[in-house]
mmCIF file of C-alpha atoms in Angstrom:
data_model
loop_
_atom_site.group_PDB
_atom_site.id
_atom_site.type_symbol
_atom_site.label_atom_id
_atom_site.label_comp_id
_atom_site.label_asym_id
_atom_site.label_seq_id
_atom_site.Cartn_x
_atom_site.Cartn_y
_atom_site.Cartn_z
ATOM 1 C CA MET A 1 -0.013 0.023 0.019
ATOM 2 C CA ARG A 2 2.824 2.432 0.864
ATOM 3 C CA GLU A 3 4.494 1.648 -2.465
ATOM 4 C CA LEU A 4 1.325 2.451 -4.398
ATOM 5 C CA GLU A 5 0.994 5.682 -2.491
ATOM 6 C CA GLN A 6 4.567 6.661 -3.391
ATOM 7 C CA VAL A 7 4.229 5.599 -7.069
ATOM 8 C CA TYR A 8 0.860 7.439 -7.682
ATOM 9 C CA MET A 9 1.512 10.191 -5.173
ATOM 10 C CA LEU A 10 -1.511 9.400 -3.016
ATOM 11 C CA ARG A 11 -2.178 10.822 0.380
ATOM 12 C CA ALA A 12 -4.724 9.742 3.062
ATOM 13 C CA PRO A 13 -7.301 12.377 4.188
ATOM 14 C CA THR A 14 -6.470 14.114 7.417
ATOM 15 C CA GLU A 15 -10.033 15.032 8.491
ATOM 16 C CA LEU A 16 -13.590 13.684 8.329
ATOM 17 C CA PRO A 17 -16.014 14.843 5.569
ATOM 18 C CA THR A 18 -17.779 18.092 6.255
ATOM 19 C CA GLN A 19 -21.213 16.395 6.006
ATOM 20 C CA ARG A 20 -20.449 14.381 9.128
ATOM 21 C CA LYS A 21 -19.410 17.431 11.000
ATOM 22 C CA VAL A 22 -22.646 19.180 10.112
ATOM 23 C CA ILE A 23 -24.654 16.281 11.349
ATOM 24 C CA HIS A 24 -22.659 16.196 14.613
ATOM 25 C CA ASP A 25 -23.261 19.949 15.130
ATOM 26 C CA ALA A 26 -26.995 19.461 14.584
ATOM 27 C CA VAL A 27 -27.110 16.715 17.137
ATOM 28 C CA THR A 28 -25.229 18.573 19.831
ATOM 29 C CA LYS A 29 -26.943 21.988 19.323
ATOM 30 C CA PRO A 30 -28.968 22.711 22.523
ATOM 31 C CA LEU A 31 -32.727 22.969 22.281
ATOM 32 C CA THR A 32 -34.456 26.217 23.270
ATOM 33 C CA GLY A 33 -37.956 27.575 23.811
ATOM 34 C CA VAL A 34 -40.940 25.433 22.928
ATOM 35 C CA ASN A 35 -38.721 22.634 21.515
ATOM 36 C CA LYS A 36 -36.920 22.340 24.848
ATOM 37 C CA MET A 37 -40.226 22.185 26.747
ATOM 38 C CA LYS A 38 -41.471 19.470 24.365
ATOM 39 C CA ASN A 39 -38.304 17.508 24.894
ATOM 40 C CA ASP A 40 -38.610 17.864 28.709
ATOM 41 C CA ILE A 41 -42.261 16.585 28.538
ATOM 42 C CA ARG A 42 -41.188 13.684 26.332
ATOM 43 C CA ASN A 43 -38.402 12.683 28.813
ATOM 44 C CA ALA A 44 -40.785 12.923 31.757
ATOM 45 C CA VAL A 45 -43.466 10.820 30.025
ATOM 46 C CA GLU A 46 -40.949 8.172 28.994
ATOM 47 C CA GLU A 47 -39.597 7.885 32.561
ATOM 48 C CA ALA A 48 -43.109 7.557 33.878
ATOM 49 C CA ILE A 49 -43.897 4.779 31.407
ATOM 50 C CA LYS A 50 -40.797 2.836 32.320
ATOM 51 C CA GLU A 51 -41.609 2.759 36.074
ATOM 52 C CA ALA A 52 -45.384 2.281 35.796
ATOM 53 C CA GLU A 53 -47.277 -0.990 35.884
ATOM 54 C CA ASP A 54 -50.706 0.474 35.021
ATOM 55 C CA PHE A 55 -52.273 3.770 33.970
ATOM 56 C CA ARG A 56 -52.787 5.019 37.539
ATOM 57 C CA GLN A 57 -49.077 4.677 38.237
ATOM 58 C CA PHE A 58 -48.298 6.283 34.834
ATOM 59 C CA ILE A 59 -50.525 9.308 35.617
ATOM 60 C CA ASP A 60 -49.073 9.720 39.090
ATOM 61 C CA GLY A 61 -45.584 9.427 37.653
ATOM 62 C CA CYS A 62 -46.223 12.204 35.133
ATOM 63 C CA LYS A 63 -47.613 14.502 37.805
ATOM 64 C CA ARG A 64 -44.543 13.948 40.065
ATOM 65 C CA ARG A 65 -42.361 15.138 37.169
ATOM 66 C CA GLY A 66 -44.409 18.327 36.652
ATOM 67 C CA VAL A 67 -46.384 17.071 33.643
ATOM 68 C CA GLN A 68 -50.212 16.940 33.710
ATOM 69 C CA PRO A 69 -51.611 14.253 31.448
ATOM 70 C CA THR A 70 -55.044 14.790 29.893
ATOM 71 C CA VAL A 71 -57.310 12.356 28.082
ATOM 72 C CA HIS A 72 -59.677 12.932 25.237
ATOM 73 C CA MET A 73 -62.767 10.735 25.172
ATOM 74 C CA SER A 74 -65.822 10.413 22.923
ATOM 75 C CA GLY A 75 -68.494 8.721 24.946
ATOM 76 C CA SER A 76 -66.956 5.546 26.327
ATOM 77 C CA ARG A 77 -64.152 5.493 23.747
ATOM 78 C CA VAL A 78 -60.654 6.820 24.461
ATOM 79 C CA CYS A 79 -59.499 8.905 21.530
ATOM 80 C CA GLY A 80 -56.096 10.277 22.582
ATOM 81 C CA PHE A 81 -53.693 11.532 25.248
ATOM 82 C CA ALA A 82 -52.123 14.965 25.685
ATOM 83 C CA PHE A 83 -49.642 16.366 28.121
ATOM 84 C CA ARG A 84 -49.317 19.806 29.657
ATOM 85 C CA LYS A 85 -46.467 21.523 31.400
ATOM 86 C CA GLY A 86 -47.037 25.128 32.442
ATOM 87 C CA ALA A 87 -48.957 26.861 29.638
ATOM 88 C CA LEU A 88 -47.709 24.388 26.917
ATOM 89 C CA ARG A 89 -49.974 21.511 25.959
ATOM 90 C CA VAL A 90 -48.904 18.965 23.366
ATOM 91 C CA LYS A 91 -50.661 15.915 21.988
ATOM 92 C CA GLY A 92 -49.015 12.524 22.389
ATOM 93 C CA SER A 93 -48.597 12.261 18.618
ATOM 94 C CA GLU A 94 -46.516 15.456 18.661
ATOM 95 C CA LEU A 95 -44.059 13.814 21.009
ATOM 96 C CA GLY A 96 -43.705 10.839 18.646
ATOM 97 C CA ARG A 97 -45.439 7.643 17.485
ATOM 98 C CA THR A 98 -44.577 5.821 20.677
ATOM 99 C CA TYR A 99 -46.767 8.293 22.682
ATOM 100 C CA THR A 100 -50.092 8.045 20.790
ATOM 101 C CA TRP A 101 -53.030 6.319 22.426
ATOM 102 C CA ASP A 102 -52.588 3.098 20.494
ATOM 103 C CA ALA A 103 -48.876 3.014 21.551
ATOM 104 C CA LEU A 104 -49.622 3.891 25.196
ATOM 105 C CA ARG A 105 -52.299 1.228 25.602
ATOM 106 C CA GLN A 106 -49.779 -1.391 24.374
ATOM 107 C CA ARG A 107 -46.865 -0.173 26.409
ATOM 108 C CA LEU A 108 -48.879 0.028 29.616
ATOM 109 C CA ASP A 109 -51.001 -3.061 28.901
ATOM 110 C CA TYR A 110 -54.335 -1.300 29.024
ATOM 111 C CA GLN A 111 -57.034 -3.263 30.834
ATOM 112 C CA GLU A 112 -60.502 -1.706 30.296
ATOM 113 C CA ILE A 113 -62.008 -3.048 33.484
ATOM 114 C CA THR A 114 -59.359 -1.488 35.788
ATOM 115 C CA ASP A 115 -57.876 1.351 33.645
ATOM 116 C CA PHE A 116 -60.989 2.898 32.112
ATOM 117 C CA PRO A 117 -62.352 4.168 35.521
ATOM 118 C CA VAL A 118 -58.931 5.748 36.139
ATOM 119 C CA LEU A 119 -59.162 7.638 32.823
ATOM 120 C CA GLU A 120 -62.743 8.693 33.582
ATOM 121 C CA GLU A 121 -61.445 10.106 36.945
ATOM 122 C CA LEU A 122 -58.696 11.979 35.146
ATOM 123 C CA LEU A 123 -61.221 13.482 32.681
ATOM 124 C CA ALA A 124 -63.475 14.589 35.546
ATOM 125 C CA GLN A 125 -60.586 16.303 37.260
ATOM 126 C CA GLU A 126 -59.664 18.048 34.062
ATOM 127 C CA ARG A 127 -63.137 19.295 33.450
ATOM 128 C CA GLU A 128 -63.445 20.606 37.028
ATOM 129 C CA GLY A 129 -60.429 22.818 36.639
ATOM 130 C CA LEU A 130 -61.064 23.715 32.987
ATOM 131 C CA GLN A 131 -61.534 27.376 32.065
ATOM 132 C CA SER A 132 -64.329 27.686 29.519
ATOM 133 C CA ALA A 133 -66.887 30.006 28.087
ATOM 134 C CA SER A 134 -70.038 29.377 26.059
ATOM 135 C CA CYS A 135 -72.744 31.131 24.093
ATOM 136 C CA PRO A 136 -75.963 30.878 26.237
ATOM 137 C CA SER A 137 -78.240 31.318 23.198
ATOM 138 C CA SER A 138 -76.875 28.455 21.112
ATOM 139 C CA GLY A 139 -78.924 25.734 22.788
ATOM 140 C CA ASN A 140 -80.770 24.122 19.836
ATOM 141 C CA ALA A 141 -79.260 21.809 17.271
ATOM 142 C CA LYS A 142 -79.549 24.291 14.339
ATOM 143 C CA GLN A 143 -77.570 27.027 16.159
ATOM 144 C CA LYS A 144 -74.869 24.434 17.187
ATOM 145 C CA ARG A 145 -74.516 23.358 13.577
ATOM 146 C CA GLU A 146 -74.107 26.954 12.435
ATOM 147 C CA GLN A 147 -71.476 27.526 15.116
ATOM 148 C CA ALA A 148 -69.652 24.349 14.006
ATOM 149 C CA ARG A 149 -69.698 25.416 10.362
ATOM 150 C CA GLN A 150 -68.047 28.661 11.306
ATOM 151 C CA LEU A 151 -64.922 26.690 12.231
ATOM 152 C CA LEU A 152 -64.492 25.861 8.541
ATOM 153 C CA ASP A 153 -64.940 29.428 7.363
ATOM 154 C CA ASP A 154 -61.566 30.941 6.176
ATOM 155 C CA ASP A 155 -62.946 34.475 6.795
ATOM 156 C CA TYR A 156 -63.405 33.525 10.462
ATOM 157 C CA LEU A 157 -59.842 32.339 10.714
ATOM 158 C CA ALA A 158 -58.614 35.533 9.061
ATOM 159 C CA ALA A 159 -60.625 37.622 11.542
ATOM 160 C CA VAL A 160 -59.080 35.730 14.513
ATOM 161 C CA ARG A 161 -55.612 36.219 13.127
ATOM 162 C CA ALA A 162 -56.250 39.931 12.678
ATOM 163 C CA LYS A 163 -57.575 40.166 16.228
ATOM 164 C CA PHE A 164 -54.506 38.793 17.923
ATOM 165 C CA GLY A 165 -51.863 39.918 15.483
ATOM 166 C CA ASP A 166 -48.261 39.145 16.439
ATOM 167 C CA ASP A 167 -49.317 37.383 19.684
ATOM 168 C CA LEU A 168 -50.674 34.475 17.596
ATOM 169 C CA ALA A 169 -48.367 31.502 16.875
ATOM 170 C CA ASP A 170 -50.695 29.243 14.829
ATOM 171 C CA ILE A 171 -54.254 28.001 14.255
ATOM 172 C CA GLN A 172 -54.717 24.273 13.728
ATOM 173 C CA ARG A 173 -57.893 22.665 12.443
ATOM 174 C CA GLU A 174 -58.855 19.439 14.072
ATOM 175 C CA GLN A 175 -61.832 17.185 13.348
ATOM 176 C CA SER A 176 -64.385 19.226 15.241
ATOM 177 C CA LEU A 177 -62.466 22.146 16.737
ATOM 178 C CA LEU A 178 -59.838 24.772 16.269
ATOM 179 C CA GLU A 179 -56.693 25.038 18.359
ATOM 180 C CA ILE A 180 -55.663 28.727 18.630
ATOM 181 C CA ARG A 181 -52.078 28.753 19.912
ATOM 182 C CA PHE A 182 -50.135 31.786 21.151
ATOM 183 C CA LYS A 183 -46.466 32.564 21.273
ATOM 184 C CA ASP A 184 -46.444 32.638 25.015
ATOM 185 C CA GLY A 185 -47.539 29.013 25.195
ATOM 186 C CA GLY A 186 -51.234 29.695 25.876
ATOM 187 C CA MET A 187 -53.928 27.976 23.866
ATOM 188 C CA LEU A 188 -57.678 28.287 23.193
ATOM 189 C CA ARG A 189 -59.800 25.456 21.844
ATOM 190 C CA ASP A 190 -62.744 26.550 19.791
ATOM 191 C CA PHE A 191 -65.611 24.045 19.612
ATOM 192 C CA GLY A 192 -68.013 26.486 17.864
ATOM 193 C CA ASP A 193 -70.475 27.139 20.628
ATOM 194 C CA ARG A 194 -67.866 26.768 23.400
ATOM 195 C CA LEU A 195 -64.277 27.896 24.157
ATOM 196 C CA SER A 196 -61.821 26.285 26.545
ATOM 197 C CA ALA A 197 -58.437 27.498 27.665
ATOM 198 C CA GLN A 198 -55.184 25.947 28.958
ATOM 199 C CA ASP A 199 -53.448 28.934 30.566
ATOM 200 C CA ASN A 200 -51.933 29.603 33.936
ATOM 201 C CA ASP A 201 -52.976 33.247 33.773
ATOM 202 C CA PRO A 202 -56.799 33.516 34.339
ATOM 203 C CA LYS A 203 -56.956 37.154 33.243
ATOM 204 C CA LYS A 204 -55.158 36.457 29.990
ATOM 205 C CA ALA A 205 -57.329 33.395 29.219
ATOM 206 C CA ALA A 206 -60.536 35.285 29.986
ATOM 207 C CA THR A 207 -59.537 38.334 27.873
ATOM 208 C CA ARG A 208 -58.692 36.095 24.948
ATOM 209 C CA MET A 209 -62.023 34.186 25.219
ATOM 210 C CA VAL A 210 -63.988 37.380 25.177
ATOM 211 C CA ALA A 211 -62.040 38.610 22.182
ATOM 212 C CA VAL A 212 -62.843 35.392 20.232
ATOM 213 C CA ALA A 213 -66.568 35.632 21.331
ATOM 214 C CA MET A 214 -66.756 39.153 19.934
ATOM 215 C CA VAL A 215 -65.281 37.914 16.577
ATOM 216 C CA LYS A 216 -67.770 35.064 16.574
ATOM 217 C CA GLY A 217 -70.627 37.568 17.147
ATOM 218 C CA TRP A 218 -72.003 36.006 20.350
ATOM 219 C CA PRO A 219 -74.888 38.033 21.751
ATOM 220 C CA ALA A 220 -73.917 37.033 25.370
ATOM 221 C CA ILE A 221 -71.338 34.896 27.191
ATOM 222 C CA SER A 222 -71.254 32.533 30.183
ATOM 223 C CA PHE A 223 -68.186 31.322 32.044
ATOM 224 C CA ASN A 224 -67.220 28.107 33.784
ATOM 225 C CA GLY A 225 -64.264 27.573 36.089
ATOM 226 C CA ASN A 226 -62.918 28.693 39.425
ATOM 227 C CA ASN A 227 -63.987 32.023 40.882
ATOM 228 C CA GLU A 228 -60.834 33.861 39.868
ATOM 229 C CA PHE A 229 -61.238 33.025 36.261
ATOM 230 C CA VAL A 230 -65.026 33.682 36.202
ATOM 231 C CA ARG A 231 -64.470 37.075 37.820
ATOM 232 C CA GLU A 232 -61.789 38.001 35.259
ATOM 233 C CA GLY A 233 -64.092 36.859 32.454
ATOM 234 C CA MET A 234 -66.991 38.988 33.698
ATOM 235 C CA ARG A 235 -64.695 41.995 33.958
ATOM 236 C CA ALA A 236 -63.447 41.494 30.374
ATOM 237 C CA ALA A 237 -66.933 40.961 28.993
ATOM 238 C CA ILE A 238 -68.407 44.043 30.708
ATOM 239 C CA ALA A 239 -65.425 46.169 29.507
ATOM 240 C CA ALA A 240 -66.135 44.929 25.919
ATOM 241 C CA GLY A 241 -69.789 45.577 26.181
ATOM 242 C CA LEU A 242 -70.760 41.850 25.940
ATOM 243 C CA PRO A 243 -73.640 40.829 28.246
ATOM 244 C CA VAL A 244 -72.850 38.103 30.846
ATOM 245 C CA VAL A 245 -75.278 35.382 31.756
ATOM 246 C CA ALA A 246 -74.627 33.845 35.287
ATOM 247 C CA LYS A 247 -74.993 30.085 35.554
ATOM 248 C CA ASP A 248 -76.051 29.908 39.224
ATOM 249 C CA ALA A 249 -76.593 31.929 42.387
ATOM 250 C CA ALA A 250 -72.888 32.036 43.165
ATOM 251 C CA GLN A 251 -72.128 33.467 39.791
ATOM 252 C CA GLU A 252 -74.949 36.018 40.196
ATOM 253 C CA GLN A 253 -73.253 37.272 43.322
ATOM 254 C CA LEU A 254 -69.912 37.503 41.470
ATOM 255 C CA LEU A 255 -71.576 39.381 38.669
ATOM 256 C CA ALA A 256 -73.160 41.836 41.100
ATOM 257 C CA GLU A 257 -69.740 42.506 42.664
ATOM 258 C CA VAL A 258 -68.042 43.016 39.301
ATOM 259 C CA GLN A 259 -70.837 45.381 38.214
ATOM 260 C CA ALA A 260 -70.450 47.306 41.450
ATOM 261 C CA GLU A 261 -66.748 47.645 40.716
ATOM 262 C CA GLY A 262 -67.544 49.200 37.426
ATOM 263 C CA THR A 263 -70.044 51.644 38.928
ATOM 264 C CA MET A 264 -67.523 52.687 41.547
ATOM 265 C CA SER A 265 -64.791 53.175 38.922
ATOM 266 C CA ALA A 266 -67.128 55.277 36.769
ATOM 267 C CA GLY A 267 -68.115 57.399 39.747
ATOM 268 C CA ALA A 268 -64.474 57.875 40.771
ATOM 269 C CA ALA A 269 -63.612 58.954 37.250
ATOM 270 C CA LEU A 270 -66.417 61.523 37.182
ATOM 271 C CA ALA A 271 -65.940 62.954 40.669
ATOM 272 C CA PRO A 272 -63.463 65.844 40.917
ATOM 273 C CA SER A 273 -60.380 65.681 43.164
ATOM 274 C CA PRO A 274 -60.693 67.246 46.639
ATOM 275 C CA LEU A 275 -58.478 70.104 45.584
ATOM 276 C CA VAL A 276 -60.582 70.905 42.534
ATOM 277 C CA ALA A 277 -63.831 70.606 44.550
ATOM 278 C CA ALA A 278 -62.528 73.055 47.205
ATOM 279 C CA SER A 279 -61.461 75.524 44.514
ATOM 280 C CA ARG A 280 -64.888 75.403 42.960
ATOM 281 C CA ARG A 281 -66.604 76.043 46.292
ATOM 282 C CA LEU A 282 -64.310 78.978 46.965
ATOM 283 C CA ASP A 283 -65.186 80.474 43.556
ATOM 284 C CA ALA A 284 -68.893 80.127 44.316
ATOM 285 C CA VAL A 285 -68.513 81.938 47.631
ATOM 286 C CA ARG A 286 -66.537 84.751 46.033
ATOM 287 C CA LYS A 287 -69.267 85.233 43.369
ATOM 288 C CA LEU A 288 -71.936 85.266 46.077
ATOM 289 C CA TYR A 289 -70.063 87.852 48.348
ATOM 290 C CA LYS A 290 -68.207 89.724 45.665
ATOM 291 C CA ALA A 291 -66.247 92.718 47.104
ATOM 292 C CA PRO A 292 -66.416 96.008 45.181
ATOM 293 C CA ASP A 293 -63.672 96.570 42.651
ATOM 294 C CA PRO A 294 -61.639 99.648 43.584
ATOM 295 C CA GLN A 295 -60.995 100.483 39.937
ATOM 296 C CA GLU A 296 -64.625 100.436 39.133
ATOM 297 C CA GLN A 297 -66.130 103.930 39.029
ATOM 298 C CA PRO A 298 -69.270 104.441 41.095
ATOM 299 C CA LYS A 299 -72.354 105.048 39.126
ATOM 300 C CA GLN A 300 -73.489 108.658 39.260
ATOM 301 C CA ARG A 301 -77.092 109.226 40.048
ATOM 302 C CA HIS A 302 -78.970 112.097 38.295
ATOM 303 C CA PHE A 303 -81.896 113.685 39.834
ATOM 304 C CA LYS A 304 -84.422 115.742 37.955
ATOM 305 C CA LEU A 305 -85.202 119.128 39.512
#
């Protein structure tokens, strides 16, 4: 071999091809932002799967690692799994094929008799803490169909994009809903006649729901969730001029308190400051007891003889 190299003046390469270096750089480049959060969720879910013997242990393992699993069900049929960390919510399919519902049921040996009640419990917990808003007047089937058809309207999507501007990250159409995602990790799910939010900031979630309701042309709005979210939703709706329909006596009390806040704020805005009020009273007194002006000439009285 050495002789051939000397005869034909050959020389062995001294470094690896650049393509391999590029691949190496791509692999070692650190993840940032949403991609890093997705990777953290994926790692947490994978660790929970490896140590779990059933779905209850899997769910508890995810929660211990700061990830909240959520389940999507249609009647008695499980349709999919999603995972939330902070304000970011990702579907199992977004993490990879090994995290879809079909893959999870195989990896965790899903047993309907024992595991299905666990998933029902998880769904109930999610609904209890869910922040949502609905249109009170869309109760009949025809109105619900019209609201559902709006989700397929490109003009509606354009109006939503224009409403949120640069704050919007993406809008994804699913089978029967829209997922409106924001750059800060928040998300709204639009079901046509109902909106739900996954956001740690109740005020931000409520404000965004009211904005979408205004775009949809709802004549009124109702809220469902904890008191903090419902209060913020009522405030945002009243500020936007959108009537609020309370769902129960507790919400009626909240609505009365929020309306009282608005009345007090309006009264405070109209009332003058103490200094201005005192100055006005002093001016009124001066006009009432006006002293004679020394520069003013006294009127001469003429008497006829």
